[in-house]
GROMACS .gro file of C-alpha atoms in nm:
model
  224
    1MET     CA    1 -16.140   6.598   8.408
    2ARG     CA    2 -15.948   6.487   8.098
    3ALA     CA    3 -15.562   6.542   8.106
    4LEU     CA    4 -15.410   6.774   7.843
    5ASP     CA    5 -15.246   6.597   7.551
    6PHE     CA    6 -14.901   6.750   7.576
    7ASP     CA    7 -14.771   6.524   7.297
    8TYR     CA    8 -15.024   6.669   7.055
    9MET     CA    9 -14.936   7.025   7.174
   10LEU     CA   10 -14.566   6.975   7.115
   11GLY     CA   11 -14.638   6.823   6.774
   12LEU     CA   12 -14.857   7.121   6.682
   13VAL     CA   13 -14.568   7.371   6.739
   14PRO     CA   14 -14.376   7.291   6.420
   15VAL     CA   15 -14.700   7.278   6.222
   16LEU     CA   16 -14.802   7.634   6.335
   17LEU     CA   17 -14.450   7.772   6.292
   18LYS     CA   18 -14.488   7.741   5.916
   19TYR     CA   19 -14.768   8.001   5.926
   20VAL     CA   20 -14.589   8.259   6.138
   21PRO     CA   21 -14.416   8.425   5.842
   22LEU     CA   22 -14.760   8.486   5.673
   23THR     CA   23 -14.904   8.634   5.995
   24LEU     CA   24 -14.601   8.863   6.041
   25GLY     CA   25 -14.589   8.945   5.675
   26MET     CA   26 -14.953   9.058   5.670
   27ALA     CA   27 -14.896   9.261   5.981
   28SER     CA   28 -14.578   9.418   5.851
   29VAL     CA   29 -14.723   9.520   5.509
   30SER     CA   30 -15.038   9.649   5.677
   31MET     CA   31 -14.835   9.849   5.927
   32LEU     CA   32 -14.619   9.997   5.657
   33LEU     CA   33 -14.908  10.102   5.442
   34ALA     CA   34 -15.107  10.228   5.747
   35LEU     CA   35 -14.806  10.443   5.857
   36VAL     CA   36 -14.783  10.611   5.518
   37LEU     CA   37 -15.152  10.667   5.501
   38SER     CA   38 -15.190  10.789   5.861
   39CYS     CA   39 -14.905  11.043   5.815
   40LEU     CA   40 -15.094  11.188   5.511
   41LEU     CA   41 -15.422  11.189   5.706
   42ALA     CA   42 -15.259  11.358   6.008
   43ILE     CA   43 -15.097  11.625   5.792
   44VAL     CA   44 -15.426  11.707   5.624
   45ARG     CA   45 -15.594  11.729   5.965
   46VAL     CA   46 -15.325  11.953   6.115
   47LEU     CA   47 -15.310  12.188   5.809
   48LYS     CA   48 -15.686  12.177   5.771
   49VAL     CA   49 -15.650  12.134   5.395
   50PRO     CA   50 -15.960  12.282   5.226
   51VAL     CA   51 -16.206  12.032   5.074
   52VAL     CA   52 -16.002  11.733   5.180
   53ASP     CA   53 -16.009  11.783   5.560
   54PRO     CA   54 -16.385  11.706   5.602
   55PHE     CA   55 -16.348  11.378   5.405
   56THR     CA   56 -16.042  11.293   5.610
   57GLY     CA   57 -16.246  11.339   5.931
   58LEU     CA   58 -16.529  11.128   5.796
   59PHE     CA   59 -16.280  10.852   5.708
   60ILE     CA   60 -16.127  10.852   6.052
   61SER     CA   61 -16.462  10.857   6.221
   62PHE     CA   62 -16.595  10.567   6.017
   63PHE     CA   63 -16.294  10.334   6.062
   64ARG     CA   64 -16.263  10.413   6.435
   65GLY     CA   65 -16.634  10.383   6.487
   66THR     CA   66 -16.701  10.045   6.327
   67PRO     CA   67 -16.571   9.697   6.426
   68LEU     CA   68 -16.269   9.563   6.228
   69LEU     CA   69 -16.450   9.238   6.154
   70VAL     CA   70 -16.738   9.432   5.994
   71GLN     CA   71 -16.484   9.624   5.780
   72LEU     CA   72 -16.312   9.306   5.665
   73PHE     CA   73 -16.650   9.149   5.569
   74LEU     CA   74 -16.740   9.475   5.397
   75PHE     CA   75 -16.427   9.464   5.179
   76TYR     CA   76 -16.431   9.088   5.104
   77TYR     CA   77 -16.795   9.008   5.081
   78GLY     CA   78 -16.973   9.342   5.036
   79LEU     CA   79 -16.774   9.539   4.777
   80PRO     CA   80 -16.774   9.265   4.511
   81GLN     CA   81 -17.154   9.288   4.519
   82LEU     CA   82 -17.127   9.646   4.399
   83PHE     CA   83 -16.810   9.610   4.189
   84PRO     CA   84 -16.800   9.263   4.027
   85SER     CA   85 -16.437   9.320   3.922
   86LEU     CA   86 -16.348   9.289   4.293
   87THR     CA   87 -16.453   8.925   4.305
   88ALA     CA   88 -16.094   8.846   4.216
   89LEU     CA   89 -15.982   9.000   4.548
   90ASP     CA   90 -15.831   8.722   4.761
   91GLY     CA   91 -15.859   8.690   5.135
   92ILE     CA   92 -15.503   8.807   5.209
   93SER     CA   93 -15.541   9.122   5.006
   94ALA     CA   94 -15.876   9.198   5.162
   95ALA     CA   95 -15.733   9.143   5.508
   96VAL     CA   96 -15.434   9.377   5.438
   97ILE     CA   97 -15.661   9.643   5.302
   98GLY     CA   98 -15.897   9.621   5.590
   99LEU     CA   99 -15.615   9.623   5.853
  100THR     CA  100 -15.443   9.915   5.677
  101LEU     CA  101 -15.748  10.133   5.666
  102HIS     CA  102 -15.858  10.047   6.012
  103PHE     CA  103 -15.527  10.110   6.188
  104SER     CA  104 -15.448  10.415   5.975
  105ALA     CA  105 -15.748  10.590   6.123
  106TYR     CA  106 -15.625  10.527   6.481
  107MET     CA  107 -15.261  10.601   6.405
  108ALA     CA  108 -15.355  10.922   6.224
  109GLU     CA  109 -15.498  11.069   6.546
  110SER     CA  110 -15.180  10.972   6.736
  111ILE     CA  111 -14.958  11.118   6.480
  112ARG     CA  112 -15.174  11.431   6.465
  113ALA     CA  113 -15.130  11.466   6.841
  114ALA     CA  114 -14.759  11.414   6.816
  115ILE     CA  115 -14.733  11.683   6.542
  116LEU     CA  116 -14.926  11.922   6.761
  117GLY     CA  117 -14.699  11.825   7.055
  118VAL     CA  118 -14.395  11.976   6.872
  119ASP     CA  119 -14.311  12.306   7.028
  120ARG     CA  120 -14.473  12.597   6.846
  121SER     CA  121 -14.138  12.781   6.838
  122GLN     CA  122 -14.016  12.524   6.593
  123TRP     CA  123 -14.304  12.602   6.361
  124GLU     CA  124 -14.247  12.970   6.391
  125ALA     CA  125 -13.868  12.940   6.334
  126ALA     CA  126 -13.927  12.738   6.018
  127ARG     CA  127 -14.168  12.993   5.881
  128SER     CA  128 -13.939  13.280   5.974
  129ILE     CA  129 -13.669  13.142   5.735
  130GLY     CA  130 -13.918  13.111   5.455
  131MET     CA  131 -13.994  12.745   5.466
  132ARG     CA  132 -14.312  12.631   5.292
  133GLU     CA  133 -14.562  12.413   5.484
  134GLY     CA  134 -14.449  12.102   5.303
  135GLN     CA  135 -14.073  12.168   5.379
  136MET     CA  136 -14.156  12.256   5.743
  137MET     CA  137 -14.334  11.930   5.790
  138ARG     CA  138 -14.082  11.715   5.615
  139ARG     CA  139 -13.763  11.868   5.769
  140ILE     CA  140 -13.858  11.999   6.107
  141VAL     CA  141 -14.194  11.889   6.246
  142LEU     CA  142 -14.231  11.521   6.138
  143PRO     CA  143 -13.886  11.406   6.255
  144GLN     CA  144 -13.969  11.543   6.595
  145ALA     CA  145 -14.323  11.407   6.597
  146ALA     CA  146 -14.189  11.058   6.503
  147ARG     CA  147 -13.995  11.051   6.825
  148ILE     CA  148 -14.307  11.140   7.019
  149ALA     CA  149 -14.533  10.894   6.840
  150ALA     CA  150 -14.292  10.600   6.809
  151PRO     CA  151 -14.385  10.410   7.139
  152THR     CA  152 -14.754  10.443   7.056
  153LEU     CA  153 -14.700  10.317   6.703
  154VAL     CA  154 -14.535  10.004   6.840
  155ASN     CA  155 -14.845   9.944   7.042
  156TYR     CA  156 -15.050   9.969   6.733
  157PHE     CA  157 -14.821   9.720   6.559
  158ILE     CA  158 -14.879   9.479   6.855
  159ASP     CA  159 -15.249   9.524   6.821
  160LEU     CA  160 -15.228   9.474   6.444
  161ILE     CA  161 -15.044   9.145   6.484
  162LYS     CA  162 -15.320   9.020   6.713
  163SER     CA  163 -15.584   9.149   6.475
  164THR     CA  164 -15.449   8.940   6.186
  165SER     CA  165 -15.617   8.646   6.361
  166LEU     CA  166 -15.951   8.776   6.213
  167ALA     CA  167 -15.815   8.709   5.865
  168PHE     CA  168 -15.916   8.340   5.902
  169THR     CA  169 -16.284   8.453   5.878
  170LEU     CA  170 -16.195   8.547   5.512
  171GLY     CA  171 -16.062   8.201   5.445
  172VAL     CA  172 -15.695   8.293   5.501
  173THR     CA  173 -15.489   8.013   5.647
  174GLU     CA  174 -15.260   8.210   5.866
  175LEU     CA  175 -15.173   8.129   6.226
  176MET     CA  176 -15.524   8.139   6.360
  177GLY     CA  177 -15.672   7.974   6.049
  178ALA     CA  178 -15.421   7.691   6.064
  179THR     CA  179 -15.506   7.637   6.436
  180GLN     CA  180 -15.873   7.629   6.365
  181LYS     CA  181 -15.816   7.356   6.103
  182GLU     CA  182 -15.596   7.152   6.338
  183ALA     CA  183 -15.843   7.171   6.610
  184ALA     CA  184 -16.136   7.078   6.395
  185GLY     CA  185 -15.939   6.773   6.272
  186SER     CA  186 -15.829   6.660   6.614
  187PHE     CA  187 -16.117   6.779   6.832
  188LEU     CA  188 -15.855   6.901   7.078
  189TYR     CA  189 -15.967   7.253   7.082
  190PHE     CA  190 -15.834   7.350   7.423
  191GLU     CA  191 -15.478   7.227   7.345
  192SER     CA  192 -15.480   7.381   7.001
  193PHE     CA  193 -15.592   7.726   7.121
  194ILE     CA  194 -15.351   7.722   7.416
  195VAL     CA  195 -15.063   7.661   7.171
  196VAL     CA  196 -15.165   7.942   6.935
  197ALA     CA  197 -15.220   8.176   7.235
  198VAL     CA  198 -14.866   8.111   7.339
  199PHE     CA  199 -14.744   8.186   6.982
  200TYR     CA  200 -14.919   8.532   6.993
  201TRP     CA  201 -14.799   8.589   7.347
  202VAL     CA  202 -14.435   8.532   7.249
  203MET     CA  203 -14.453   8.760   6.952
  204VAL     CA  204 -14.617   9.035   7.159
  205GLU     CA  205 -14.361   9.000   7.437
  206ALA     CA  206 -14.079   9.020   7.183
  207LEU     CA  207 -14.225   9.345   7.049
  208SER     CA  208 -14.274   9.474   7.403
  209LEU     CA  209 -13.904   9.430   7.460
  210VAL     CA  210 -13.824   9.622   7.151
  211GLN     CA  211 -14.071   9.889   7.262
  212GLY     CA  212 -13.902   9.916   7.598
  213GLN     CA  213 -13.556   9.958   7.441
  214LEU     CA  214 -13.696  10.218   7.199
  215GLU     CA  215 -13.847  10.421   7.484
  216GLN     CA  216 -13.514  10.414   7.669
  217ARG     CA  217 -13.326  10.540   7.362
  218LEU     CA  218 -13.581  10.816   7.300
  219GLY     CA  219 -13.568  10.912   7.669
  220LYS     CA  220 -13.191  10.950   7.645
  221ALA     CA  221 -13.221  11.155   7.330
  222VAL     CA  222 -13.466  11.395   7.499
  223GLN     CA  223 -13.246  11.434   7.807
  224ARG     CA  224 -12.954  11.534   7.583
   0.00000   0.00000   0.00000
């Protein structure tokens, strides 16, 4: 059995570090956009907005029921076939759009459950003082739902970071794409993928620590 090339692995670390900002940037932008979209979807589902609600349900069903890789290919390779103007869409933009729509569908259901988890007395109290639905959601329900959903949303962000590795299939040279190129050039596939696995592992563990601290803070807030 061939020994691992540790010198190559150590030399690969600074090379891959240059691509971490792109990976985290894609994940952060996608998470922010998905959070906004998922809140809107969840509110529509909870309030059962006429006309819009069935389309929202269809959107969530489609993006939860199809693989992320298929969705990325659909946006990057499929849509330009129908809309030639989209041929200018680059891989990073297509990846961000795909990640945003995919995770917003999952997050919408979590946020919807968190909204419904807010005590009904809070809803009734808001209505009793004459609050409109929008005011009630913005001032009373959503702040409480955010506390309930926060740990789950961090989990989605962790999954989103790992899912950015699929962006290399669209030609994006992010962390996984850079590793693939280095491995193809050196033929040291095992060493290359071990290093990138550690990169993702470290990022996920760092976020897991943040999640743990967040859950402790939220737990103290509830106890008060």
